[in-house]
Amino acid sequence: MKRLLVLLGLSVTLSCAQGKQPITGETEFQKEMNAKFKDASTSPLKDKDRKTFKGLDFFTFDSSYVVMATLKRTPNEQPFKMKTTTDRLPEYVKYGEVRFELKGTAYELNIYQNLELLDEDGYEDYLFLPFLDDTNGEKTYGGGRYIEGRIPNGDTIQIDFNTAYNPYCVYNEKYSCPIVPRDNYLALKVEAGVKSFDKH
């Protein structure tokens, strides 16, 4: 009887271990994203999508999409209400302009601060870089993607397009997501970061 209980316990343990999917990802960013999406307490996915979730679809990491940009501050900008996918209008301010070369061409994007986050611990130096590119509507979400950053000590900032991610409203319409300003369009295919999401 004792041996039977041990065997049953071993069987249950093996069954649970086999049913538990490992966290996948080529880079630390990809692993962190997949872990967040798999965890019910942090995932933006609907329950039905999370239960079958095996990992986000990423472009293969490409170091050519990691660029050093010049950050030009624009300290006299006025706060504005950024449009979102809902009626919510969060307050942002243009923090500056980032200028960089990508695939041999010079580009410029506006980078923002969310004024509502400034008083939250850990977000005092948070920067928000939304952008559009020529993969939108094909390989990536049609509304563009986001990159997060931190205020640098000097006038240069690293932008890693491999960390570009989708707005949460892509996965669940209950989220209210900032709409990428048209000024932040890159006239090339940024084949880096998270791809579009196939809903079940």
Short mmCIF file of C-alpha atoms in Angstrom, two decimals:
data_model
loop_
_atom_site.label_atom_id
_atom_site.label_comp_id
_atom_site.label_asym_id
_atom_site.label_seq_id
_atom_site.Cartn_x
_atom_site.Cartn_y
_atom_site.Cartn_z
CA MET A 1 0.00 0.00 0.00
CA LYS A 2 2.80 2.37 0.95
CA ARG A 3 4.60 1.61 -2.30
CA LEU A 4 1.40 2.26 -4.25
CA LEU A 5 1.00 5.70 -2.66
CA VAL A 6 4.61 6.56 -3.49
CA LEU A 7 4.09 5.50 -7.10
CA LEU A 8 0.87 7.51 -7.32
CA GLY A 9 2.63 10.57 -5.89
CA LEU A 10 5.47 10.15 -8.37
CA SER A 11 2.98 9.83 -11.22
CA VAL A 12 1.20 13.05 -10.23
CA THR A 13 4.52 14.90 -9.89
CA LEU A 14 5.68 13.76 -13.33
CA SER A 15 2.32 14.65 -14.85
CA CYS A 16 2.47 18.19 -13.43
CA ALA A 17 6.07 18.63 -14.56
CA GLN A 18 5.23 17.47 -18.07
CA GLY A 19 2.22 19.79 -18.23
CA LYS A 20 4.23 22.84 -17.15
CA GLN A 21 5.66 24.63 -20.18
CA PRO A 22 9.14 26.18 -19.83
CA ILE A 23 9.54 29.93 -20.36
CA THR A 24 10.85 30.42 -23.89
CA GLY A 25 12.83 33.28 -25.40
CA GLU A 26 16.03 34.03 -27.26
CA THR A 27 16.95 37.06 -25.11
CA GLU A 28 16.34 38.14 -21.53
CA PHE A 29 13.71 40.62 -22.74
CA GLN A 30 11.84 37.89 -24.60
CA LYS A 31 11.93 35.59 -21.57
CA GLU A 32 10.66 38.35 -19.28
CA MET A 33 7.83 39.19 -21.68
CA ASN A 34 6.78 35.56 -22.01
CA ALA A 35 6.90 35.07 -18.24
CA LYS A 36 4.73 38.16 -17.71
CA PHE A 37 2.18 37.00 -20.28
CA LYS A 38 2.07 33.49 -18.81
CA ASP A 39 1.50 34.71 -15.22
CA ALA A 40 -2.20 35.27 -14.50
CA SER A 41 -1.38 38.15 -12.12
CA THR A 42 0.50 40.18 -14.76
CA SER A 43 -0.79 38.92 -18.11
CA PRO A 44 -2.85 41.21 -20.37
CA LEU A 45 -4.20 38.14 -22.15
CA LYS A 46 -7.78 37.01 -21.86
CA ASP A 47 -8.12 33.79 -19.87
CA LYS A 48 -8.88 31.71 -22.95
CA ASP A 49 -5.74 32.98 -24.69
CA ARG A 50 -3.52 32.67 -21.62
CA LYS A 51 -4.49 29.03 -21.08
CA THR A 52 -3.13 28.12 -24.52
CA PHE A 53 -0.25 30.64 -24.48
CA LYS A 54 3.12 29.18 -25.49
CA GLY A 55 5.04 32.38 -26.13
CA LEU A 56 4.92 35.64 -28.05
CA ASP A 57 6.12 35.71 -31.64
CA PHE A 58 9.35 37.72 -31.90
CA PHE A 59 11.64 38.69 -34.71
CA THR A 60 15.09 37.12 -34.32
CA PHE A 61 17.38 39.38 -32.29
CA ASP A 62 19.36 41.69 -34.59
CA SER A 63 22.09 43.88 -33.12
CA SER A 64 21.79 46.34 -36.03
CA TYR A 65 18.52 47.48 -34.43
CA VAL A 66 20.35 48.59 -31.29
CA VAL A 67 21.28 52.22 -31.97
CA MET A 68 22.83 55.10 -30.08
CA ALA A 69 20.74 58.22 -30.54
CA THR A 70 21.35 61.87 -29.84
CA LEU A 71 18.76 63.24 -27.45
CA LYS A 72 17.79 66.86 -27.98
CA ARG A 73 15.77 68.20 -25.06
CA THR A 74 12.69 70.33 -25.75
CA PRO A 75 12.11 71.85 -22.29
CA ASN A 76 9.51 74.43 -23.35
CA GLU A 77 6.93 71.93 -24.58
CA GLN A 78 3.39 72.22 -23.24
CA PRO A 79 1.62 69.17 -21.78
CA PHE A 80 -1.11 67.67 -23.97
CA LYS A 81 -3.79 65.01 -23.83
CA MET A 82 -2.71 61.98 -25.84
CA LYS A 83 -5.45 60.15 -27.70
CA THR A 84 -6.00 56.51 -26.79
CA THR A 85 -8.04 53.57 -28.01
CA THR A 86 -10.75 54.58 -25.51
CA ASP A 87 -12.11 57.88 -24.17
CA ARG A 88 -9.22 58.12 -21.70
CA LEU A 89 -6.89 61.07 -22.34
CA PRO A 90 -3.67 60.71 -20.30
CA GLU A 91 -1.43 63.76 -19.99
CA TYR A 92 1.93 63.60 -21.72
CA VAL A 93 4.67 66.06 -22.57
CA LYS A 94 7.22 65.85 -25.34
CA TYR A 95 10.52 65.36 -23.53
CA GLY A 96 12.75 65.68 -26.56
CA GLU A 97 13.76 64.40 -29.98
CA VAL A 98 15.95 61.38 -30.63
CA ARG A 99 18.09 61.34 -33.77
CA PHE A 100 19.82 58.22 -35.01
CA GLU A 101 20.85 56.19 -38.03
CA LEU A 102 19.17 52.90 -38.87
CA LYS A 103 20.10 50.79 -41.89
CA GLY A 104 22.17 53.68 -43.24
CA THR A 105 19.42 56.32 -43.07
CA ALA A 106 18.97 59.15 -40.55
CA TYR A 107 15.72 59.31 -38.58
CA GLU A 108 14.15 61.44 -35.88
CA LEU A 109 11.42 60.52 -33.40
CA ASN A 110 9.70 62.38 -30.58
CA ILE A 111 10.08 60.87 -27.13
CA TYR A 112 7.58 61.53 -24.34
CA GLN A 113 6.97 61.52 -20.61
CA ASN A 114 3.70 60.42 -19.04
CA LEU A 115 3.03 63.12 -16.44
CA GLU A 116 0.77 60.82 -14.43
CA LEU A 117 3.68 58.42 -13.84
CA LEU A 118 6.17 60.99 -12.56
CA ASP A 119 5.01 60.63 -8.96
CA GLU A 120 5.15 56.83 -8.99
CA ASP A 121 8.18 55.08 -7.54
CA GLY A 122 10.47 53.78 -10.26
CA TYR A 123 8.95 55.92 -13.01
CA GLU A 124 10.52 59.29 -12.23
CA ASP A 125 12.89 58.99 -15.21
CA TYR A 126 10.63 56.91 -17.46
CA LEU A 127 10.50 57.77 -21.18
CA PHE A 128 7.95 56.58 -23.74
CA LEU A 129 8.86 56.05 -27.40
CA PRO A 130 5.91 55.00 -29.58
CA PHE A 131 6.56 54.47 -33.29
CA LEU A 132 5.06 53.34 -36.58
CA ASP A 133 6.92 51.55 -39.38
CA ASP A 134 6.37 49.67 -42.62
CA THR A 135 5.80 46.30 -40.95
CA ASN A 136 2.58 47.57 -39.35
CA GLY A 137 -0.48 45.73 -40.58
CA GLU A 138 1.66 42.94 -42.03
CA LYS A 139 4.13 41.38 -39.63
CA THR A 140 3.32 43.69 -36.71
CA TYR A 141 0.28 45.35 -35.15
CA GLY A 142 -1.27 47.96 -37.45
CA GLY A 143 -1.32 50.65 -34.78
CA GLY A 144 2.42 50.61 -34.13
CA ARG A 145 4.54 49.57 -31.16
CA TYR A 146 6.18 51.02 -28.06
CA ILE A 147 9.70 51.15 -26.61
CA GLU A 148 10.48 52.15 -23.03
CA GLY A 149 13.52 54.14 -21.95
CA ARG A 150 15.10 56.03 -19.08
CA ILE A 151 16.41 59.58 -18.96
CA PRO A 152 20.16 59.34 -19.64
CA ASN A 153 22.87 61.27 -17.82
CA GLY A 154 24.13 62.89 -21.01
CA ASP A 155 22.77 63.73 -24.45
CA THR A 156 22.89 60.21 -25.90
CA ILE A 157 20.43 57.39 -25.36
CA GLN A 158 20.41 53.77 -26.49
CA ILE A 159 17.33 52.64 -28.40
CA ASP A 160 16.88 48.89 -28.75
CA PHE A 161 14.18 48.12 -31.30
CA ASN A 162 14.47 44.46 -30.29
CA THR A 163 12.48 45.48 -27.20
CA ALA A 164 9.59 46.98 -29.19
CA TYR A 165 6.31 45.61 -27.86
CA ASN A 166 2.61 45.77 -28.68
CA PRO A 167 0.07 47.93 -26.84
CA TYR A 168 -1.89 45.80 -24.37
CA CYS A 169 -5.15 46.54 -26.19
CA VAL A 170 -3.86 44.23 -28.94
CA TYR A 171 -4.43 41.35 -26.53
CA ASN A 172 -7.48 42.58 -24.65
CA GLU A 173 -9.85 45.43 -25.53
CA LYS A 174 -10.33 46.29 -21.84
CA TYR A 175 -7.00 48.17 -21.97
CA SER A 176 -6.72 51.81 -22.99
CA CYS A 177 -3.63 52.36 -25.13
CA PRO A 178 -2.00 55.56 -26.41
CA ILE A 179 -2.35 56.00 -30.17
CA VAL A 180 1.05 56.47 -31.81
CA PRO A 181 1.38 60.04 -33.16
CA ARG A 182 1.78 60.14 -36.95
CA ASP A 183 4.96 62.21 -36.55
CA ASN A 184 6.65 59.10 -35.16
CA TYR A 185 6.59 57.16 -38.43
CA LEU A 186 9.75 55.42 -39.64
CA ALA A 187 9.81 54.87 -43.40
CA LEU A 188 11.35 51.40 -43.26
CA LYS A 189 10.56 47.91 -42.01
CA VAL A 190 11.65 47.55 -38.40
CA GLU A 191 11.95 43.77 -38.25
CA ALA A 192 12.75 43.60 -34.56
CA GLY A 193 10.78 43.15 -31.36
CA VAL A 194 7.34 41.61 -30.94
CA LYS A 195 5.32 40.58 -33.98
CA SER A 196 1.54 40.71 -34.37
CA PHE A 197 -0.65 38.54 -32.16
CA ASP A 198 -2.92 35.81 -33.47
CA LYS A 199 -6.06 35.71 -31.35
CA HIS A 200 -7.75 32.37 -30.77
#
